[in-house]
GROMACS .gro file of C-alpha atoms in nm:
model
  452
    1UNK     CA    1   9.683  11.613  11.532
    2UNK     CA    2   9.335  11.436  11.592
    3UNK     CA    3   9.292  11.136  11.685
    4UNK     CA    4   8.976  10.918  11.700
    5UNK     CA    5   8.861  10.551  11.749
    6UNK     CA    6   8.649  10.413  11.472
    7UNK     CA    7   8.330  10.447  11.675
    8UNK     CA    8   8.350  10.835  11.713
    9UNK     CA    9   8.183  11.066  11.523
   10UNK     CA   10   8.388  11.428  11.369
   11UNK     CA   11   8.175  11.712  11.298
   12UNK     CA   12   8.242  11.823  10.959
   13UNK     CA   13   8.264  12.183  10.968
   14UNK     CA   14   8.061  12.432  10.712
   15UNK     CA   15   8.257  12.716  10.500
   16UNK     CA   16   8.116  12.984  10.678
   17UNK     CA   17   8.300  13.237  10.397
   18UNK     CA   18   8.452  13.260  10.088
   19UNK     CA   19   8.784  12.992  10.107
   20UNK     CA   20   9.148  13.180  10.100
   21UNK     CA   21   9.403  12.937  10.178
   22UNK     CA   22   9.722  12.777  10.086
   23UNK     CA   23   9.753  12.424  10.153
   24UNK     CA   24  10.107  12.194  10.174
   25UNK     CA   25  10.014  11.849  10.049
   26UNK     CA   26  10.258  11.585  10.206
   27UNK     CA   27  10.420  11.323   9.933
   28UNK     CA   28  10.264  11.124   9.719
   29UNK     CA   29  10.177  10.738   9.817
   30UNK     CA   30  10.208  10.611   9.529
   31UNK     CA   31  10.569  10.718   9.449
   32UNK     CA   32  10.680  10.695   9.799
   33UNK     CA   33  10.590  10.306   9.791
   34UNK     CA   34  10.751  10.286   9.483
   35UNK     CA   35  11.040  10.416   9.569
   36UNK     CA   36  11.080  10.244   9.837
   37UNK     CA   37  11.046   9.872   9.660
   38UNK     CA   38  11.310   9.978   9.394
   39UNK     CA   39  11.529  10.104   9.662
   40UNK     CA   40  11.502   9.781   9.802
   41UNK     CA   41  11.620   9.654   9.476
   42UNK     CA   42  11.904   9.796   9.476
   43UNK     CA   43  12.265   9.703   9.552
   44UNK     CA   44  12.345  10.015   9.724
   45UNK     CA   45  12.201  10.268   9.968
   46UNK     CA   46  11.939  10.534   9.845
   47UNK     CA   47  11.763  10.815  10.040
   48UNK     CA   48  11.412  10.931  10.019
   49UNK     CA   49  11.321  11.319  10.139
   50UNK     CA   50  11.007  11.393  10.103
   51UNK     CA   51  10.839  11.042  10.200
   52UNK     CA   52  10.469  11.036  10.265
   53UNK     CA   53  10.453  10.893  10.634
   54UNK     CA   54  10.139  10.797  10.699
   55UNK     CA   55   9.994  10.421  10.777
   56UNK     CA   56  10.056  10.276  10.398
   57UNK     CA   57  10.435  10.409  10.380
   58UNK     CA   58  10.504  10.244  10.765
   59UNK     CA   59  10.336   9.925  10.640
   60UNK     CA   60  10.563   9.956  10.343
   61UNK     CA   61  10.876  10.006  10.566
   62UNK     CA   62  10.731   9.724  10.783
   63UNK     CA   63  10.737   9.482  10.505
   64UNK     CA   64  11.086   9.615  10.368
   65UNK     CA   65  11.227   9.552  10.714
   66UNK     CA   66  11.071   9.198  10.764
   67UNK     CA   67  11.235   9.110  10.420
   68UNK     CA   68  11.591   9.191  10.624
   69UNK     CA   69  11.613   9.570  10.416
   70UNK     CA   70  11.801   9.816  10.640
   71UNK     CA   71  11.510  10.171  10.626
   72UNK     CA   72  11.742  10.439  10.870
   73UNK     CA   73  11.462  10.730  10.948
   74UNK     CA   74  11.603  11.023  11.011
   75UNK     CA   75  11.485  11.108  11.398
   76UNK     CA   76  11.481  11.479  11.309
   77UNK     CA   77  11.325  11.476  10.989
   78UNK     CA   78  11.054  11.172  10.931
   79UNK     CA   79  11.010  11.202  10.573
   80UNK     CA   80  11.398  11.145  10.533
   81UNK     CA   81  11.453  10.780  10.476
   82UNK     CA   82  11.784  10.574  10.401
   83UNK     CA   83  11.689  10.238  10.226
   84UNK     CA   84  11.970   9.980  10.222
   85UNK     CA   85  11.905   9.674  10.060
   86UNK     CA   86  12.022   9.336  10.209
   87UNK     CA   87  12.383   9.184  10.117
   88UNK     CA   88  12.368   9.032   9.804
   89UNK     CA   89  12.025   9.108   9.723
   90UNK     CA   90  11.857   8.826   9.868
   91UNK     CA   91  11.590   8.884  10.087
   92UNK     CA   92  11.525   8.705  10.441
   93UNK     CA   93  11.269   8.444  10.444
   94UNK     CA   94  11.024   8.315  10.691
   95UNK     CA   95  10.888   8.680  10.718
   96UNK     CA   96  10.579   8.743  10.838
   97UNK     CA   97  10.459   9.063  10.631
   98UNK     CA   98  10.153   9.288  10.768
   99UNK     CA   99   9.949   9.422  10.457
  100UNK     CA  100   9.685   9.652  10.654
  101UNK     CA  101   9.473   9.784  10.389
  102UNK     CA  102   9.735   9.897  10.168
  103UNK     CA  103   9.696   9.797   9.783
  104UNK     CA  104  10.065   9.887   9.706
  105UNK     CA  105  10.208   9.659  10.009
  106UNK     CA  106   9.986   9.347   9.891
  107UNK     CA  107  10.017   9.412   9.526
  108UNK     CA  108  10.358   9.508   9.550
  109UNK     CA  109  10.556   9.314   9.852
  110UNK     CA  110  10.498   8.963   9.696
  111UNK     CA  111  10.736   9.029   9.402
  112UNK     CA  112  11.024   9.111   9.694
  113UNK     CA  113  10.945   8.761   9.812
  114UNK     CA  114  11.026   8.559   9.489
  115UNK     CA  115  11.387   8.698   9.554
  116UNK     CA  116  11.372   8.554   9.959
  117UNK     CA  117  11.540   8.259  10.056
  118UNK     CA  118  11.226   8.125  10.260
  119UNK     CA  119  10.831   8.137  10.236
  120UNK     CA  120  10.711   8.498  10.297
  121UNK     CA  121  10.364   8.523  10.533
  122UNK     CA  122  10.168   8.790  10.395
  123UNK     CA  123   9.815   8.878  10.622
  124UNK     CA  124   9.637   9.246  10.681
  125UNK     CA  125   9.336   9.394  10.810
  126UNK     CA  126   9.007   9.181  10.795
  127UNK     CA  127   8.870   9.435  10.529
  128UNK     CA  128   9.156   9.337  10.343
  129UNK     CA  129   9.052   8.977  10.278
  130UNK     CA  130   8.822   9.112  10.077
  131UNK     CA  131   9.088   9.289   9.804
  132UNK     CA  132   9.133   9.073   9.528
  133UNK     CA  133   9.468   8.916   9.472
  134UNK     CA  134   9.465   8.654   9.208
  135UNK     CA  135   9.579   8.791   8.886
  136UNK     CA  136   9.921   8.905   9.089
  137UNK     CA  137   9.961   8.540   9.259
  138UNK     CA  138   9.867   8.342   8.922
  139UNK     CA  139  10.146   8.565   8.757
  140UNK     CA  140  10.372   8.479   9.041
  141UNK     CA  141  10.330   8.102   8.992
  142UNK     CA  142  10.378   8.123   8.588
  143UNK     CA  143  10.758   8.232   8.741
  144UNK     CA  144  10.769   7.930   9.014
  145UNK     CA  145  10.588   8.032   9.310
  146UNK     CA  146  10.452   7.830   9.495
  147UNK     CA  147  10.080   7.968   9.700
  148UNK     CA  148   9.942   7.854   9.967
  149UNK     CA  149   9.601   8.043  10.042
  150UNK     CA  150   9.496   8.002  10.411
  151UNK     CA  151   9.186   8.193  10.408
  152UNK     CA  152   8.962   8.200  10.045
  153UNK     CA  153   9.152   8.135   9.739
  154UNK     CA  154   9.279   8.436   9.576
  155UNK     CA  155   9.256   8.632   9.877
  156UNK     CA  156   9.497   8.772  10.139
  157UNK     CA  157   9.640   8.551  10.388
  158UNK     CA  158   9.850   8.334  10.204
  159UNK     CA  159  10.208   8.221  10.203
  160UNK     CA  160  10.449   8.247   9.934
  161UNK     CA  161  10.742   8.026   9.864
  162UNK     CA  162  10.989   8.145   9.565
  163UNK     CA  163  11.151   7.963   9.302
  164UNK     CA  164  11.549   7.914   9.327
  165UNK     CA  165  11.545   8.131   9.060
  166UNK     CA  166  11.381   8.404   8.847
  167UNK     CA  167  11.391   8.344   8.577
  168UNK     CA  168  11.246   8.605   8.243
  169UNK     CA  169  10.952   8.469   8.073
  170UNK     CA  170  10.638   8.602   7.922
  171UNK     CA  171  10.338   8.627   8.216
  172UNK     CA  172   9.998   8.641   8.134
  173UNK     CA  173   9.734   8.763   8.378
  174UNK     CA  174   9.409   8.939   8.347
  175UNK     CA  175   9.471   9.329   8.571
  176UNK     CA  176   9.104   9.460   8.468
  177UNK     CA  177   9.039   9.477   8.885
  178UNK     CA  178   9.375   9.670   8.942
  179UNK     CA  179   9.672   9.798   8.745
  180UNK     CA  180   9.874   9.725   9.094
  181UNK     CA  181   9.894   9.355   8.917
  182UNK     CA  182  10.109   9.509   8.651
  183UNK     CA  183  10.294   9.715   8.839
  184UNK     CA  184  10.380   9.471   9.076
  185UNK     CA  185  10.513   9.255   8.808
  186UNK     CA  186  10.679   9.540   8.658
  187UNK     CA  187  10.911   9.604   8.962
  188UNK     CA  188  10.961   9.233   9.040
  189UNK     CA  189  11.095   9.205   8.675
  190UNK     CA  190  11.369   9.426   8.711
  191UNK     CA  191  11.542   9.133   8.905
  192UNK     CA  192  11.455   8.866   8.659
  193UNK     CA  193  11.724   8.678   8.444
  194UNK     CA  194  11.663   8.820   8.106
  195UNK     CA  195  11.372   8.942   7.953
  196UNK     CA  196  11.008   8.945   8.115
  197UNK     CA  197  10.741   9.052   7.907
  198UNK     CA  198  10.440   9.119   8.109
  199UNK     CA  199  10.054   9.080   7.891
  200UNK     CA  200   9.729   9.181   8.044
  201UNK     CA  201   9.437   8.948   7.883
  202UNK     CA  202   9.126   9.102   7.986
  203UNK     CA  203   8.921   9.367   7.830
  204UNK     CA  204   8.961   9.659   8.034
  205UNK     CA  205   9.245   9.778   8.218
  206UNK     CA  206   9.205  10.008   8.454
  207UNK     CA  207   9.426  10.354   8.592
  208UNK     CA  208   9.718  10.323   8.303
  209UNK     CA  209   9.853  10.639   8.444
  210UNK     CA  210   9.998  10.463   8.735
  211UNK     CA  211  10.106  10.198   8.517
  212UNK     CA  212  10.293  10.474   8.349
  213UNK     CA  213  10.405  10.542   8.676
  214UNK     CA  214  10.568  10.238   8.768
  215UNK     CA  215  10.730  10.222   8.415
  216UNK     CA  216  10.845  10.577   8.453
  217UNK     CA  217  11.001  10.475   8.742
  218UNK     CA  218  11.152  10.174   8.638
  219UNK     CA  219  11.389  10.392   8.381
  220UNK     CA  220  11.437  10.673   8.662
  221UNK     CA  221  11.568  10.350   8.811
  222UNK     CA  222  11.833  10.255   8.506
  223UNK     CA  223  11.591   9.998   8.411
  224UNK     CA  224  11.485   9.924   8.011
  225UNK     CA  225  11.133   9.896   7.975
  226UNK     CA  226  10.922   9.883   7.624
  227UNK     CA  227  10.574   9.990   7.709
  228UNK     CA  228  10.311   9.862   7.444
  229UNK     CA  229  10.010  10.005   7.655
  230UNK     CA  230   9.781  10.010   7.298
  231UNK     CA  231   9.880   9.618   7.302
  232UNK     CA  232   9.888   9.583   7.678
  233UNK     CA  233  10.198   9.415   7.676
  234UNK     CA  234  10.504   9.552   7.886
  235UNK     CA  235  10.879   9.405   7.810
  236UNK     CA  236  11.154   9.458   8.101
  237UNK     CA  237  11.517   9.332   8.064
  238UNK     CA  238  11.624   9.218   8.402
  239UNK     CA  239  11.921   9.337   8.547
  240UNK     CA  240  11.914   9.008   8.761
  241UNK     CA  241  12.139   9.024   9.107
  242UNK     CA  242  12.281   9.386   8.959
  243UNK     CA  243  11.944   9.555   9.053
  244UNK     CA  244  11.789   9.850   9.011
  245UNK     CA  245  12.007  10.195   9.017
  246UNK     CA  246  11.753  10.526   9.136
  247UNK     CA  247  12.018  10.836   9.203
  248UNK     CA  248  12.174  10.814   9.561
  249UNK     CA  249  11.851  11.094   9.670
  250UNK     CA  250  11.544  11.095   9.528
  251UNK     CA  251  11.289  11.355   9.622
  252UNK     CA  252  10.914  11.264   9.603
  253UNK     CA  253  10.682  11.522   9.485
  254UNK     CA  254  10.373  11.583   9.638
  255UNK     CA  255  10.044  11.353   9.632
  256UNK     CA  256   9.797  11.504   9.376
  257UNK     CA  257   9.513  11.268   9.434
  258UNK     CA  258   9.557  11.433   9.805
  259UNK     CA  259   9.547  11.792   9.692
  260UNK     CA  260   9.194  11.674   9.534
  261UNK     CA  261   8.983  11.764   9.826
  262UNK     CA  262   9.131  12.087   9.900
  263UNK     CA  263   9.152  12.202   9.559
  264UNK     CA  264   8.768  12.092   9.520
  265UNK     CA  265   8.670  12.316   9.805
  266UNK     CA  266   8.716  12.599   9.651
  267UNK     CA  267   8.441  12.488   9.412
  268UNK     CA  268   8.193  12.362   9.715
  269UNK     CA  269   8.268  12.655   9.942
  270UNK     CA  270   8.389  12.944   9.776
  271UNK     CA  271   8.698  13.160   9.732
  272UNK     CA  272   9.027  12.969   9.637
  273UNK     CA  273   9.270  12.746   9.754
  274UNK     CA  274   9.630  12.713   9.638
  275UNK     CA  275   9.861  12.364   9.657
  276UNK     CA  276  10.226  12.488   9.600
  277UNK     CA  277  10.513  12.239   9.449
  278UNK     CA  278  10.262  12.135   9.206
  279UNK     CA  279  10.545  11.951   8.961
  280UNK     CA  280  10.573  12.063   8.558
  281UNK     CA  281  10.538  11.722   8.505
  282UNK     CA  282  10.424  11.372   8.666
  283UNK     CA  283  10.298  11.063   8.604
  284UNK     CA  284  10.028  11.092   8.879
  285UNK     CA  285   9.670  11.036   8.775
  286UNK     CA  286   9.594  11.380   9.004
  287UNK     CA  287   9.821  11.558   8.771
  288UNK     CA  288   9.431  11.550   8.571
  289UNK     CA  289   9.290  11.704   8.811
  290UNK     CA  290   9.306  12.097   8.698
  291UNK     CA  291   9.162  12.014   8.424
  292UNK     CA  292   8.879  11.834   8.542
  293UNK     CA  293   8.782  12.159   8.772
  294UNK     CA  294   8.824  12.419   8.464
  295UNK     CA  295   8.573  12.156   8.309
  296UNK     CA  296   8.365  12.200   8.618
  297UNK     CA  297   8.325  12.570   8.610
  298UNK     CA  298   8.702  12.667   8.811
  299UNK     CA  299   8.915  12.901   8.720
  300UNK     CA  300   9.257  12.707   8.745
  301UNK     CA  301   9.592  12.945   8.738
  302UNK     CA  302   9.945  12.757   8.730
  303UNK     CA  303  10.179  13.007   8.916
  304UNK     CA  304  10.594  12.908   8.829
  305UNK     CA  305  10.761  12.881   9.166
  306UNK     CA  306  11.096  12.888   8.954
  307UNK     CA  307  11.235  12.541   9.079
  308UNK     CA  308  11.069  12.360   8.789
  309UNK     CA  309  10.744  12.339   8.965
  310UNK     CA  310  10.417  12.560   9.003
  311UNK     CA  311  10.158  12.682   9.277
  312UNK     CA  312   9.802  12.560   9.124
  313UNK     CA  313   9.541  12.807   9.238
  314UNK     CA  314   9.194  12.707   9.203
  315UNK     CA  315   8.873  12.969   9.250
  316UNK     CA  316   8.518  12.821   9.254
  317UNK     CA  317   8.270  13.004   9.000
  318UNK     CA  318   7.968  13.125   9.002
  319UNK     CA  319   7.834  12.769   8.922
  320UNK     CA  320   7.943  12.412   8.923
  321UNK     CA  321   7.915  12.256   8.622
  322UNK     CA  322   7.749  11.893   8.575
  323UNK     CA  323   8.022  11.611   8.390
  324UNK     CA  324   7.730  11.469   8.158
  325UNK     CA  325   7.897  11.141   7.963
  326UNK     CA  326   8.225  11.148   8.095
  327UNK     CA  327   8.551  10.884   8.126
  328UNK     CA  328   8.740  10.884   8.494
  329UNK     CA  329   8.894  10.607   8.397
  330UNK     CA  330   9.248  10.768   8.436
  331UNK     CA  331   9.223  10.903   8.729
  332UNK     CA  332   8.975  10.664   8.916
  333UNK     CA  333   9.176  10.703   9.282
  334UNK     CA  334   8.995  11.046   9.282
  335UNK     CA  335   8.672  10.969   9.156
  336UNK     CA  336   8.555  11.063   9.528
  337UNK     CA  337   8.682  11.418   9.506
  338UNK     CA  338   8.478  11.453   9.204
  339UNK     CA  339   8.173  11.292   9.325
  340UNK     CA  340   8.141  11.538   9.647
  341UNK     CA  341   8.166  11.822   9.373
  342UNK     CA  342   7.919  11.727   9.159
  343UNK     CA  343   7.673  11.635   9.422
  344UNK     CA  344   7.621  12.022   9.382
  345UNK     CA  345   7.629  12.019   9.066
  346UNK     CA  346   7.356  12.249   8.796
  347UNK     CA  347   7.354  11.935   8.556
  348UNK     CA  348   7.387  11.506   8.546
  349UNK     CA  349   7.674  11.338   8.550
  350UNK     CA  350   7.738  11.009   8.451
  351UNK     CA  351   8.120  10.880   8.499
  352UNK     CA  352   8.216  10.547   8.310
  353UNK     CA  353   8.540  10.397   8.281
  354UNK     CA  354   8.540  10.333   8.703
  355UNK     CA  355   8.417  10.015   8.734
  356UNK     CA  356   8.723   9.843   8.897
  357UNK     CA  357   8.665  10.145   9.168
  358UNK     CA  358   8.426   9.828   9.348
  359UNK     CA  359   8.784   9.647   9.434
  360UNK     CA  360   8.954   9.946   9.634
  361UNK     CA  361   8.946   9.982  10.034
  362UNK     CA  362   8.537   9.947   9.975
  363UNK     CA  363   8.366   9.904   9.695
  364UNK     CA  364   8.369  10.256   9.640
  365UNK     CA  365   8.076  10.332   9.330
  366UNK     CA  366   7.850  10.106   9.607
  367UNK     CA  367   7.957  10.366   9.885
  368UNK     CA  368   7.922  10.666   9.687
  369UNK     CA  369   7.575  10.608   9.623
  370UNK     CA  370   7.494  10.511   9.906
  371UNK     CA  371   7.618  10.806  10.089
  372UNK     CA  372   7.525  11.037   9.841
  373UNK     CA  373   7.139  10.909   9.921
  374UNK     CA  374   7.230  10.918  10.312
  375UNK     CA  375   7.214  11.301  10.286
  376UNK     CA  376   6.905  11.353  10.067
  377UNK     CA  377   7.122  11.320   9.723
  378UNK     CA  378   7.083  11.152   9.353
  379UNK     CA  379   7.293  10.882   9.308
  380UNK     CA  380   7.312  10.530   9.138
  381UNK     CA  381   7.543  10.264   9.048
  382UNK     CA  382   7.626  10.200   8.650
  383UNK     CA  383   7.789   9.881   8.489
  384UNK     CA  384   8.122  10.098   8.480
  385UNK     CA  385   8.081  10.358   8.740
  386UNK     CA  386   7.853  10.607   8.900
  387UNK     CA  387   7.536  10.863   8.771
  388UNK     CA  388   7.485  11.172   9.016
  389UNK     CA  389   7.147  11.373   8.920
  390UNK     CA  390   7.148  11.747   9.060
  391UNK     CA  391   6.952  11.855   9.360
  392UNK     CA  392   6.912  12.150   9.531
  393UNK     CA  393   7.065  12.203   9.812
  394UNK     CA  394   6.805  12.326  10.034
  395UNK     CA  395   6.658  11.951   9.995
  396UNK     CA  396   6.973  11.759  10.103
  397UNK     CA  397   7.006  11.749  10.496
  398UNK     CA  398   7.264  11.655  10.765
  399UNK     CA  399   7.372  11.286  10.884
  400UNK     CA  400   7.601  11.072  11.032
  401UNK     CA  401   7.825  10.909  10.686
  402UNK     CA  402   8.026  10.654  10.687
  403UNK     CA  403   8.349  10.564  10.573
  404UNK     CA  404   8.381  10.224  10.533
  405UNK     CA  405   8.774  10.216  10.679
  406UNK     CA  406   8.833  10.394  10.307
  407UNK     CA  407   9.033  10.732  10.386
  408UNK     CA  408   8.898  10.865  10.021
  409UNK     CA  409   8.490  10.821  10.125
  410UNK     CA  410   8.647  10.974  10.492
  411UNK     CA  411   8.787  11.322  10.247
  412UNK     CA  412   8.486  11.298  10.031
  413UNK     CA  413   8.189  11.349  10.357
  414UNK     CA  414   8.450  11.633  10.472
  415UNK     CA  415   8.348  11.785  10.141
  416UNK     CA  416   8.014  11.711  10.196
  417UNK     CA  417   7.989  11.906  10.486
  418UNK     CA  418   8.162  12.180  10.318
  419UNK     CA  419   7.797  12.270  10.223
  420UNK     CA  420   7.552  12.105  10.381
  421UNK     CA  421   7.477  12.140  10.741
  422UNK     CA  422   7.490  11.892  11.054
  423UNK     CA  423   7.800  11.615  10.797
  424UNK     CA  424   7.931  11.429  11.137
  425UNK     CA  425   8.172  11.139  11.000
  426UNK     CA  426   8.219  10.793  11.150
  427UNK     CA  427   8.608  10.705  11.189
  428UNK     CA  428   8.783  11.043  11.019
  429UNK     CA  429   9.079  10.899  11.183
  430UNK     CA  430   9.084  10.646  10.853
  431UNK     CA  431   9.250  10.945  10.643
  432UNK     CA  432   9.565  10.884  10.808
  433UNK     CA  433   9.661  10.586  10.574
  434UNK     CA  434   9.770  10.891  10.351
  435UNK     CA  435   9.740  11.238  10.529
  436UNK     CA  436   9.818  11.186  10.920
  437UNK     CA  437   9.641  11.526  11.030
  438UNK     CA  438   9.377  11.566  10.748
  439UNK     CA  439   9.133  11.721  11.011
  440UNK     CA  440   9.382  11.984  11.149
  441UNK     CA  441   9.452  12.043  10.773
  442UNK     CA  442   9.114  12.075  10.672
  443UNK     CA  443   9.071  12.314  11.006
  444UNK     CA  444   9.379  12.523  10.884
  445UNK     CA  445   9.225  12.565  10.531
  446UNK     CA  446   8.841  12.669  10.657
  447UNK     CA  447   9.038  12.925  10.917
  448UNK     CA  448   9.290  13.077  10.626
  449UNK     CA  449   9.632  12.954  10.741
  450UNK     CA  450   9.914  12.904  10.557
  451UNK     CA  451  10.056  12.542  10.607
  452UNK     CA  452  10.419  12.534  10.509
   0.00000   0.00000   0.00000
């Protein structure tokens, strides 16, 4: 495994040759933090195989265990977690909760803390002051909470001190910056006292796969949701003190939005790369992905694994295809994956829908573009997301890129440099918030080794 400080520069290394490789993609973040907040919910003890660990699912279990939740890890197997929620479902107060950088731990945690018997701190990573947390907090205090912001209203740090009760109600909030404000109300609801119907009023709402997610979930969970996503308007009927119910083992598939860069190399460099476990079906935004890459000039074959699951092999053509007019909005967590491809690109693209991409780790259309014109690249902002004009490759040239603390711009230069000579990348060591070894990964895949 690498490791790096922030200051140090990784050379990104060229494909030399036609790509053959199978990669092993480690479980998905966004179900593994899930899972772990409705195990919380519980009333009994649940395990989780599979687990992403990286440095969002330990701030997760961080936060779980600050709230007084029991998380055994299995010494010989990290990715095997027992989650027992506290006695009586009530959660320890006067926690102090670290958020890091992690969307689902500040977007998520708070709704644990209604149920605490004290004010929850919450605080992360300066960077982090910067993610907007309003809409989630307003909704909170529509259901009693009480805020107090200690840095710039709306912002992490704050403390939160619950209600005596919860109480169902209808919340209004406007999620157009993140669908994490939905979810996170979502979850929380499956505790509430009756019914909890959750409306977003803005315009836009962004990534309503994940939503779809969380309310996928929720029933997984024994929980009845009505999902009007046409009407944005979500209905949950609490289960109050009884909790939620996931099966005594859950297993977590793999991260999709992580197989994005590997799968897109076989477009930038060549050859083909294979993910294996690829589920028959998901609520993952990534799940998109094979189809964006067919769309891109891949051939994409889904090979049954007969377990219910495939191996998605991916072989770059003989071009790759510009997106013209095109809506991300789905899948916006991978947006970066698509804009390394299409930097080599035969035609424009111009990707809409991606406009709440500015409120992620860094504003990410901002950081695309600017990257994109680092190495001698096309790029520009839009209203909603992100234009990227072909250019040949001979005219784009090598530089230091940086990341911005955001593990997806860290996967995206990687891909960069897939192609383009002399790609070093400033703090590589940032992917590890949801693939702890991308570089010896990405080393494995250049060199042809299987990673089981």
């Amino acid at each position: 495994m690498v490791t790096m400080t922030v200051e140090e520069t990784w050379a990104a290394p060229l494909a030399d040759g036609p790509l053959d490789a199978t990669v092993t993609i480690p479980g998905s973040k966004s179900l593994s933090n899930r899972y772990l907040i409705l195990a919380a919910l519980g009333s009994r003890p649940v395990r989780l195989t599979g687990l992403l660990r990286s440095r969002d699912t330990d701030l997760m279990i961080g936060a779980l265990k600050a709230l007084g939740v029991d998380c055994r890890v299995d010494p010989d197997d990290p990715t095997n977690v027992m989650v027992i929620p506290p006695s009586g479902g009530r959660f320890r107060g006067g926690a102090r909760v670290d958020c890091g950088l992690a969307g689902t731990v500040m977007r998520f945690v708070p709704g644990l803390a209604m149920l605490a018997d004290g004010p929850t701190h919450f605080d992360g990573d300066q960077q982090a002051y910067r993610r907007p947390m309003r809409p989630l907090l307003d909704g909170l205090t529509q259901l009693g909470a009480k805020i107090e912001y200690l840095g710039q209203e709306g912002f992490l740090p704050f403390v939160l001190t619950p209600p005596d009760r919860l109480v169902g109600r209808e919340v209004t909030i406007d999620s157009s910056a993140s669908s994490q404000f939905i979810s996170g109300l979502l979850l929380l609801a499956a505790r509430a006292d009756g019914t909890m119907t959750i409306v977003h009023s803005g315009q836009h709402l962004p990534s309503l796969p994940h939503i779809a997610m969380t309310v996928d979930d929720l029933r997984q969970a024994g929980v009845q949701v009505q999902a009007n996503p046409d009407l944005c308007r979500w209905s949950v009927e609490g289960r109050g003190s009884a909790g939620t119910q996931l099966p005594d083992r859950v297993q977590v598939e793999p991260d999709l939005s992580n197989a994005a860069p590997f799968l897109g190399a076989a477009l930038i460099g060549g050859g083909q790369v294979s993910v294996p476990n690829w589920p028959e079906r998901t609520t993952q935004p990534g799940g998109l992905l094979p189809e964006y890459l067919k769309t891109m000039g891949a051939k994409v074959d889904m090979v049954p694994d007969g377990q219910g699951g495939a191996t998605c092999r991916v072989t770059g053509g003989e071009a790759i295809h510009g997106l013209g007019d095109f809506d991300l909005s789905p899948a916006g967590e991978i947006v970066p994956s698509i804009a390394a491809i299409l930097v080599f690109a035969d035609g424009p693209s111009r990707l809409h829908g991606i406009g709440h991409l500015r409120g992620h780790e860094t504003n990410r259309l901002k950081a695309l573009a600017t990257e994109i014109s680092r190495i001698g690249g096309q790029a520009r902002e839009l209203d909603d997301g992100l234009a990227i004009e072909p250019v040949p490759v001979h005219s784009m040239h090598g530089a230091v890129m940086e990341t911005y603390a955001d593990h997806r711009m860290a996967t995206f230069a990687a891909m960069i440099g897939l192609r383009v000579p002399g790609i070093r990348v400033r703090n590589i060591g940032t992917t590890a918030k949801t693939m702890p070894d991308f570089p010896g990964m990405w080393k494995r895949m250049l060199a042809g080794e299987g990673q089981g």
